Coordinates of C-alpha atoms in Angstrom, one line a residue:
M1 CA 164.0 68.7 157.5
S2 CA 160.3 68.6 159.0
L3 CA 157.6 67.5 156.4
T4 CA 153.6 68.0 157.4
L5 CA 150.9 66.1 155.1
L6 CA 148.0 67.4 154.8
W7 CA 145.3 64.5 153.9
L8 CA 142.5 66.6 152.8
R9 CA 138.8 65.0 152.6
H10 CA 135.6 67.4 152.8
D11 CA 137.8 70.4 153.5
L12 CA 138.8 72.0 150.2
R13 CA 139.7 75.6 150.8
L14 CA 142.1 77.6 152.6
A15 CA 140.3 80.1 154.7
D16 CA 138.8 79.3 157.9
N17 CA 140.7 76.0 157.5
P18 CA 142.4 74.8 160.5
M19 CA 144.6 72.3 158.3
F20 CA 146.6 75.2 157.3
Q21 CA 147.0 76.9 160.5
F22 CA 150.4 76.2 161.9
E23 CA 151.8 77.7 165.5
S24 CA 155.2 76.9 164.0
P25 CA 155.0 75.8 160.4
P26 CA 157.0 73.3 158.7
E27 CA 159.7 73.5 156.6
Q28 CA 157.9 71.4 154.0
L29 CA 154.4 70.8 153.2
L30 CA 152.7 67.8 150.9
C31 CA 149.2 68.2 150.3
V32 CA 147.0 65.1 149.5
H33 CA 143.7 64.4 148.5
V34 CA 143.0 60.4 147.7
L35 CA 139.6 59.6 145.7
D36 CA 138.7 56.2 147.4
R37 CA 138.4 53.5 144.3
A38 CA 135.7 51.9 146.2
W39 CA 133.5 55.0 146.0
L40 CA 133.9 54.1 141.9
S41 CA 132.5 50.4 142.5
P42 CA 128.9 49.7 142.1
L43 CA 126.9 49.8 145.3
P44 CA 125.4 45.9 146.4
G45 CA 121.7 46.2 145.4
L46 CA 121.9 49.6 143.2
D47 CA 124.5 48.5 140.7
V48 CA 125.7 52.5 140.6
P49 CA 129.0 53.8 142.4
R50 CA 128.8 55.9 145.8
I51 CA 129.8 58.8 143.9
G52 CA 127.8 59.9 140.6
P53 CA 129.3 61.7 137.7
A54 CA 127.5 65.1 139.0
R55 CA 129.3 65.1 142.2
L56 CA 132.9 63.7 140.6
R57 CA 132.8 66.3 138.4
F58 CA 132.3 69.1 140.9
L59 CA 134.8 67.7 143.1
W60 CA 137.2 67.8 140.4
E61 CA 136.9 71.3 139.5
S62 CA 137.1 72.1 143.4
L63 CA 140.4 70.2 143.4
I64 CA 141.8 72.3 140.0
T65 CA 140.7 75.2 142.2
L66 CA 142.5 74.3 145.2
R67 CA 145.6 73.3 143.2
G68 CA 145.8 77.4 141.8
E69 CA 145.3 78.6 145.1
L70 CA 148.1 76.3 146.8
L71 CA 150.6 77.4 143.8
R72 CA 149.7 81.1 144.3
R73 CA 151.2 80.5 147.9
G74 CA 154.3 78.3 147.0
S75 CA 152.9 75.0 147.5
D76 CA 150.7 72.4 145.5
L77 CA 148.4 69.7 145.4
L78 CA 148.7 66.0 144.6
V79 CA 145.8 63.8 143.9
R80 CA 145.5 60.0 143.7
V81 CA 143.2 57.3 143.0
G82 CA 143.2 54.3 145.7
D83 CA 142.9 53.4 149.0
P84 CA 143.1 56.4 151.1
V85 CA 145.0 54.7 154.2
T86 CA 147.4 52.9 152.0
V87 CA 148.5 56.0 149.6
V88 CA 148.6 58.5 152.6
A89 CA 150.7 56.3 154.9
D90 CA 152.8 55.0 151.9
L91 CA 153.5 58.8 151.3
A92 CA 154.3 59.8 155.0
A93 CA 156.8 57.3 155.1
R94 CA 158.4 57.8 151.6
H95 CA 158.8 61.5 152.3
G96 CA 159.9 61.2 156.2
A97 CA 156.4 63.4 157.4
S98 CA 157.1 64.3 161.2
Q99 CA 153.2 64.9 161.0
V100 CA 150.1 63.9 159.1
R101 CA 147.0 66.6 159.3
V102 CA 143.5 65.2 158.6
R103 CA 140.0 66.8 159.6
R104 CA 137.6 64.7 161.7
E105 CA 134.7 63.7 159.6
A106 CA 131.3 62.4 160.7
G107 CA 130.9 59.6 158.6
W108 CA 131.5 55.8 159.9
D109 CA 133.9 54.7 157.3
E110 CA 136.0 57.9 157.1
A111 CA 136.4 57.8 161.1
Q112 CA 137.3 54.4 160.8
A113 CA 139.9 55.2 157.8
S114 CA 141.2 57.9 160.2
A115 CA 141.7 55.1 162.8
R116 CA 143.6 52.6 160.5
L117 CA 146.1 55.3 159.1
A118 CA 146.9 56.0 163.0
E119 CA 148.2 52.1 163.1
R120 CA 150.0 52.2 159.9
L121 CA 151.9 55.5 160.8
G122 CA 155.8 54.9 161.5
E123 CA 157.0 55.6 165.3
G124 CA 157.4 59.2 165.7
V125 CA 154.8 60.5 163.3
E126 CA 152.2 62.3 164.9
L127 CA 148.4 61.9 163.9
W128 CA 146.9 65.5 164.2
Q129 CA 143.4 65.7 163.7
S130 CA 140.9 68.6 164.1
D131 CA 137.0 69.6 163.3
G132 CA 136.7 72.2 160.5
G133 CA 133.7 73.6 158.3
L134 CA 131.1 74.0 161.2
L135 CA 130.2 76.5 163.5
Y136 CA 131.3 74.7 166.6
D137 CA 134.3 72.7 166.9
E138 CA 133.7 69.8 169.7
A139 CA 136.0 71.6 172.4
R140 CA 133.4 74.7 171.9
L141 CA 130.3 72.6 172.4
P142 CA 128.6 72.8 176.1
M143 CA 127.8 69.3 176.0
S144 CA 130.2 66.1 175.2
V145 CA 129.2 64.2 171.8
A146 CA 128.1 61.5 174.1
A147 CA 125.8 63.6 176.0
L148 CA 124.1 65.3 172.7
P149 CA 120.6 66.0 172.9
R150 CA 118.2 63.5 171.5
S151 CA 116.2 66.7 170.0
F152 CA 117.4 69.6 167.7
S153 CA 115.4 71.9 169.7
A154 CA 117.4 71.0 173.0
F155 CA 120.8 71.1 171.5
R156 CA 119.8 74.8 169.8
R157 CA 118.9 76.0 173.3
R158 CA 122.4 74.7 174.9
V159 CA 124.7 76.2 172.1
E160 CA 122.8 79.3 171.7
R161 CA 122.9 80.1 175.7
D162 CA 126.1 78.9 176.2
A163 CA 128.3 78.7 173.3
V164 CA 129.8 81.1 171.0
V165 CA 130.7 81.1 167.3
P166 CA 134.0 81.7 166.5
G167 CA 134.7 83.9 163.4
A168 CA 136.1 82.6 160.5
T169 CA 140.0 82.7 160.0
P170 CA 141.6 84.2 156.7
A171 CA 143.5 82.6 154.1
P172 CA 147.1 81.9 154.8
V173 CA 149.1 84.1 152.6
T174 CA 152.1 82.0 151.9
L175 CA 152.6 78.2 152.8
P176 CA 155.7 76.0 153.3
P177 CA 157.6 74.7 149.9
W178 CA 156.6 71.4 148.2
P179 CA 158.9 68.7 148.7
E180 CA 161.1 68.4 145.7
A181 CA 161.2 64.6 145.8
A182 CA 157.4 64.6 146.1
P183 CA 155.0 64.0 143.1
R184 CA 152.6 66.4 142.3
G185 CA 149.2 66.9 140.1
F186 CA 146.6 64.5 139.5
P187 CA 145.3 62.2 136.5
A188 CA 142.6 63.8 133.9
L189 CA 139.0 63.4 135.0
G190 CA 138.3 61.6 131.6
K191 CA 140.7 58.8 133.0
V192 CA 139.4 58.9 136.3
C193 CA 135.5 58.3 135.1
S194 CA 134.5 58.8 131.7
L195 CA 130.8 59.5 132.6
A196 CA 131.9 62.6 135.1
A197 CA 133.9 64.3 132.4
R198 CA 131.2 64.0 130.0
W199 CA 128.6 65.0 132.4
A200 CA 126.9 68.5 132.0
C201 CA 124.0 70.1 133.6
D202 CA 120.7 70.1 131.9
D203 CA 119.7 73.5 130.1
R204 CA 116.4 73.5 132.1
A205 CA 118.4 74.2 135.3
S206 CA 117.7 77.6 136.8
F207 CA 121.3 77.5 138.3
R208 CA 124.6 75.8 137.3
F209 CA 127.2 74.7 140.3
A210 CA 130.8 75.1 139.9
G211 CA 133.1 73.5 142.2
G212 CA 135.7 75.6 143.8
E213 CA 136.5 78.1 146.8
A214 CA 136.1 81.1 144.7
Q215 CA 132.8 80.2 143.2
G216 CA 131.2 79.1 146.9
L217 CA 132.3 82.6 147.6
A218 CA 131.1 84.3 144.7
R219 CA 127.6 82.7 145.2
L220 CA 127.8 84.0 149.0
E221 CA 128.2 87.4 147.6
H222 CA 125.6 87.1 145.0
Y223 CA 123.0 86.1 147.6
L224 CA 123.8 88.4 150.5
W225 CA 125.1 91.7 148.8
Q226 CA 124.5 91.6 144.9
T227 CA 120.6 90.3 145.3
G228 CA 119.8 90.7 148.8
A229 CA 117.9 87.7 148.2
V230 CA 118.5 86.7 152.0
A231 CA 115.8 89.1 153.0
R232 CA 113.6 87.0 151.3
Y233 CA 114.9 83.3 152.2
K234 CA 111.9 82.7 155.3
Q235 CA 109.0 83.3 152.4
T236 CA 110.9 81.7 149.5
R237 CA 113.0 78.5 150.7
N238 CA 110.1 75.8 149.7
G239 CA 110.2 77.1 146.1
L240 CA 110.9 75.1 143.4
L241 CA 112.0 77.0 140.5
G242 CA 114.6 79.8 140.2
A243 CA 118.1 80.2 141.0
D244 CA 117.6 82.6 144.5
F245 CA 114.8 81.0 146.1
S246 CA 116.8 78.9 148.1
T247 CA 121.0 79.9 148.9
R248 CA 122.2 76.9 147.2
F249 CA 125.3 77.0 149.4
S250 CA 125.0 73.1 150.0
P251 CA 127.5 71.6 147.6
W252 CA 130.2 74.0 148.4
L253 CA 129.6 73.5 152.2
A254 CA 129.4 69.8 151.6
H255 CA 133.0 69.8 149.8
G256 CA 134.6 72.1 152.3
C257 CA 134.9 75.0 149.5
L258 CA 133.0 76.8 152.2
S259 CA 132.5 76.9 156.1
A260 CA 129.8 77.5 158.1
R261 CA 131.6 80.2 160.0
Q262 CA 132.2 82.1 156.6
V263 CA 128.6 82.0 156.0
H264 CA 127.9 82.8 159.5
D265 CA 130.0 85.8 159.6
A266 CA 128.7 87.1 156.2
V267 CA 125.2 87.0 157.3
R268 CA 126.2 88.6 160.4
A269 CA 127.6 91.4 158.3
W270 CA 124.3 91.5 156.3
E271 CA 122.5 92.2 159.4
A272 CA 124.8 95.0 160.8
E273 CA 124.0 97.1 157.6
H274 CA 120.5 95.9 156.8
G275 CA 119.2 95.0 159.8
A276 CA 118.5 91.3 161.5
S277 CA 115.2 89.5 160.4
E278 CA 113.1 86.6 160.4
S279 CA 115.1 85.2 156.8
S280 CA 118.6 86.0 157.8
D281 CA 118.3 84.4 161.0
W282 CA 116.6 81.4 159.1
V283 CA 120.1 80.7 157.2
I284 CA 122.0 80.5 160.8
F285 CA 119.0 78.2 161.7
E286 CA 119.9 75.8 159.1
L287 CA 123.4 76.2 159.7
L288 CA 122.8 75.0 163.4
W289 CA 120.7 72.1 161.8
R290 CA 123.9 71.0 159.8
D291 CA 126.0 70.8 163.0
Y292 CA 123.6 69.1 164.5
F293 CA 123.5 66.3 162.2
H294 CA 127.2 66.4 162.4
W295 CA 127.4 65.7 166.0
A296 CA 124.4 63.0 165.9
A297 CA 126.4 61.3 163.4
R298 CA 129.7 61.1 165.4
Q299 CA 127.3 60.3 168.3
E300 CA 125.8 57.1 166.4
G301 CA 128.6 56.2 164.7
A302 CA 127.8 53.1 162.3
A303 CA 124.4 53.0 163.2
L304 CA 123.6 56.2 161.6
F305 CA 123.1 53.6 158.4
G306 CA 121.0 50.8 159.8
A307 CA 121.8 47.4 158.5
R308 CA 125.1 47.7 156.6
R309 CA 123.9 45.4 153.5
L310 CA 121.7 47.0 151.2
V311 CA 118.5 45.1 149.9
P312 CA 118.5 44.5 146.1
A313 CA 116.6 47.1 144.2
D314 CA 113.3 46.2 143.0
E315 CA 111.0 47.6 139.9
P316 CA 109.1 50.2 142.2
F317 CA 112.5 51.8 143.6
R318 CA 113.7 51.7 139.9
A319 CA 110.8 53.6 139.2
W320 CA 111.2 56.1 141.3
C321 CA 115.0 56.3 140.7
E322 CA 114.3 57.5 136.8
G323 CA 111.3 59.3 137.8
R324 CA 108.5 57.1 136.3
T325 CA 106.0 56.4 138.9
G326 CA 103.2 58.3 137.2
L327 CA 102.9 61.1 140.1
P328 CA 103.9 64.0 138.4
F329 CA 105.7 65.7 141.4
I330 CA 107.7 63.0 142.3
D331 CA 108.7 62.1 138.5
A332 CA 109.4 65.9 138.1
A333 CA 111.9 66.0 141.0
M334 CA 113.6 62.9 140.2
R335 CA 114.0 64.0 136.6
E336 CA 115.8 67.2 138.2
L337 CA 118.0 65.5 140.3
A338 CA 119.1 63.2 137.7
A339 CA 119.7 66.1 135.4
T340 CA 121.2 68.8 137.4
G341 CA 122.8 66.7 140.6
W342 CA 120.5 69.0 143.1
L343 CA 116.8 69.1 144.4
S344 CA 115.3 71.5 146.6
N345 CA 114.4 70.8 150.5
R346 CA 110.9 70.5 149.8
A347 CA 111.3 68.0 146.7
R348 CA 113.5 66.1 148.9
Q349 CA 111.0 65.7 151.9
N350 CA 108.4 64.5 149.3
V351 CA 110.3 62.4 147.3
A352 CA 112.0 60.6 150.5
S353 CA 108.2 60.2 152.0
Y354 CA 106.9 58.8 148.9
L355 CA 109.4 56.2 148.5
V356 CA 109.5 55.1 152.1
H357 CA 105.7 55.8 153.3
E358 CA 103.8 54.7 149.8
L359 CA 106.2 52.4 147.9
G360 CA 107.1 50.7 151.2
G361 CA 110.7 51.1 150.1
D362 CA 114.1 50.7 152.2
W363 CA 115.0 54.1 153.3
R364 CA 118.5 53.2 153.0
L365 CA 118.0 52.6 149.4
G366 CA 117.0 55.9 149.1
A367 CA 119.5 57.6 151.0
A368 CA 122.3 55.7 149.0
W369 CA 120.5 56.7 146.0
F370 CA 120.6 60.2 147.0
E371 CA 124.4 59.6 147.9
H372 CA 125.3 58.5 144.3
A373 CA 123.2 61.6 142.7
L374 CA 123.6 64.6 144.9
L375 CA 126.3 67.1 144.1
D376 CA 125.7 68.3 147.7
F377 CA 125.8 64.8 149.3
D378 CA 126.9 65.0 153.2
V379 CA 127.1 62.1 155.0
A380 CA 125.7 63.4 158.0
S381 CA 123.0 65.4 156.6
N382 CA 121.8 63.1 154.0
W383 CA 121.4 59.8 156.0
G384 CA 120.2 62.1 159.2
N385 CA 117.3 63.1 157.0
W386 CA 116.2 59.9 155.5
R387 CA 116.0 58.4 159.3
Y388 CA 113.9 61.1 160.3
V389 CA 111.7 60.7 157.4
A390 CA 111.7 57.1 157.9
G391 CA 110.9 57.5 161.8
V392 CA 114.1 55.3 162.6
G393 CA 116.5 56.3 165.1
R394 CA 116.6 59.9 167.0
D395 CA 112.8 60.8 166.1
P396 CA 110.6 57.3 166.1
R397 CA 107.3 59.1 164.9
G398 CA 108.2 59.5 160.7
H399 CA 107.1 61.9 158.6
R400 CA 104.5 61.2 155.9
F401 CA 103.8 63.6 153.3
D402 CA 100.5 64.2 151.9
V403 CA 102.4 64.4 148.1
L404 CA 99.4 65.7 146.2
W405 CA 98.6 68.2 148.6
Q406 CA 102.1 69.5 148.9
A407 CA 102.5 69.8 145.3
E408 CA 99.1 71.7 144.7
R409 CA 100.4 74.0 147.6
Y410 CA 103.7 74.5 146.7
D411 CA 103.2 74.2 142.7
P412 CA 99.9 75.9 142.4
E413 CA 100.0 76.4 138.6
G414 CA 102.0 73.1 137.8
S415 CA 105.0 75.2 136.3
Y416 CA 107.3 72.9 138.0
V417 CA 106.1 69.6 136.8
S418 CA 105.6 70.9 133.7
H419 CA 109.2 72.3 133.2
W420 CA 110.4 68.5 134.0
L421 CA 107.7 66.7 132.5
P422 CA 107.3 68.8 129.3
H423 CA 103.9 66.8 128.1
L424 CA 102.0 68.4 130.8
A425 CA 102.2 71.8 129.6
K426 CA 99.6 70.6 127.4
L427 CA 97.3 70.5 130.7
P428 CA 95.5 73.6 132.2
P429 CA 97.5 75.3 134.9
G430 CA 96.9 74.2 138.5
S431 CA 95.5 71.0 139.5
A432 CA 95.0 68.8 136.3
R433 CA 99.0 69.0 135.5
H434 CA 99.4 67.0 139.2
R435 CA 96.6 64.9 138.7
P436 CA 96.6 64.4 134.6
W437 CA 94.6 60.8 135.4
S438 CA 91.6 63.0 136.2
V439 CA 91.4 64.9 133.0
V440 CA 92.0 61.9 130.9
K441 CA 89.2 60.3 133.0
E442 CA 87.0 63.4 132.4
H443 CA 87.8 63.3 128.6
H444 CA 86.2 59.8 128.6
Q445 CA 82.9 60.8 130.4
E446 CA 82.2 63.3 128.2
T447 CA 83.1 61.4 125.0
P448 CA 79.8 60.5 123.4

């Protein structure tokens, strides 16, 4: 009896997922997700785990939703905590798998895990790997990964000229049954991480994320068809407060609850009815950036992360993490990140620039902290963007932001900083909230 084992990593959906597409379906299907126990261990120099409570909770919500969809189609899901390669190899051997399927990931650790699995599988067991979740898979790129252009602009010109984005594929209606002897289900989140089980988004958040394919599709429907917010995206994307200034698709894309092609198809369908615009096209533009970071990470391998060992965190870095640098725009953003697991793109660029260029911090520590804190952590986009700001790797120029200028341009009334730093609401709207030290100085000068 033929049995295929699906090792699901960052591809937690059924629609547009090549893992669930079979020319000739197996007689049995075993779907497995393994939370790497190493992700729960403290990072050297940071004393926090690679996966923080916000992202772990979102992951568990996504897995619960995925299991429900699998059960509806006659299958199920097994979730384990441990060393992924060991767990998958042992399951494949115990249940006589003839094929193991896994998605090719951008991360170096994930690629090494796939290579180790290939060595562990028994004779006659096929390791089947595919791309997924992107606009283009490797076979559709108009260049090899090794020949990927050094600049995004060159990459964009090539793919827009020489490649076509395929349409997303529908979810399967039925799936092969679960092996009778195989375990199923997963541990309660509280037994895996009590902090994640208790974690709740701060009440001040403008939007609350919930994991799962259905929730990702609902957000897509809301942003395009219910509100038409996509028509204003180019103008609102640098916003800081509110639910719809940004698409907020990133957590579902990062966990694979949505694919880039699903978003692409939905935007093009919206354009067919309402007309294309700079705003709708900008959403596609950012999906292209996401693809580029993925292929750049695949090209660079371990070099993406710089020196592998993190330097110990010092007091300025800890003040940055905890939002107590004394600069309101930075502190408000870092407190939002800690309280919600999410941060706007504009805020991310500013806090990264401040850590690297003003505090002289190690960009790798900043990237590692984001890996811990972000709901939407994506190894290629996160580490690629930090390298971009720091001026290492593909773009050696570095990108230094004038944080006070940025604050007064994108938060002119100081509404954002006073939202996350309530004591600033006592100050007059405007520059005073971004420069509270100047108000104190003026007060002392005027006091007789």
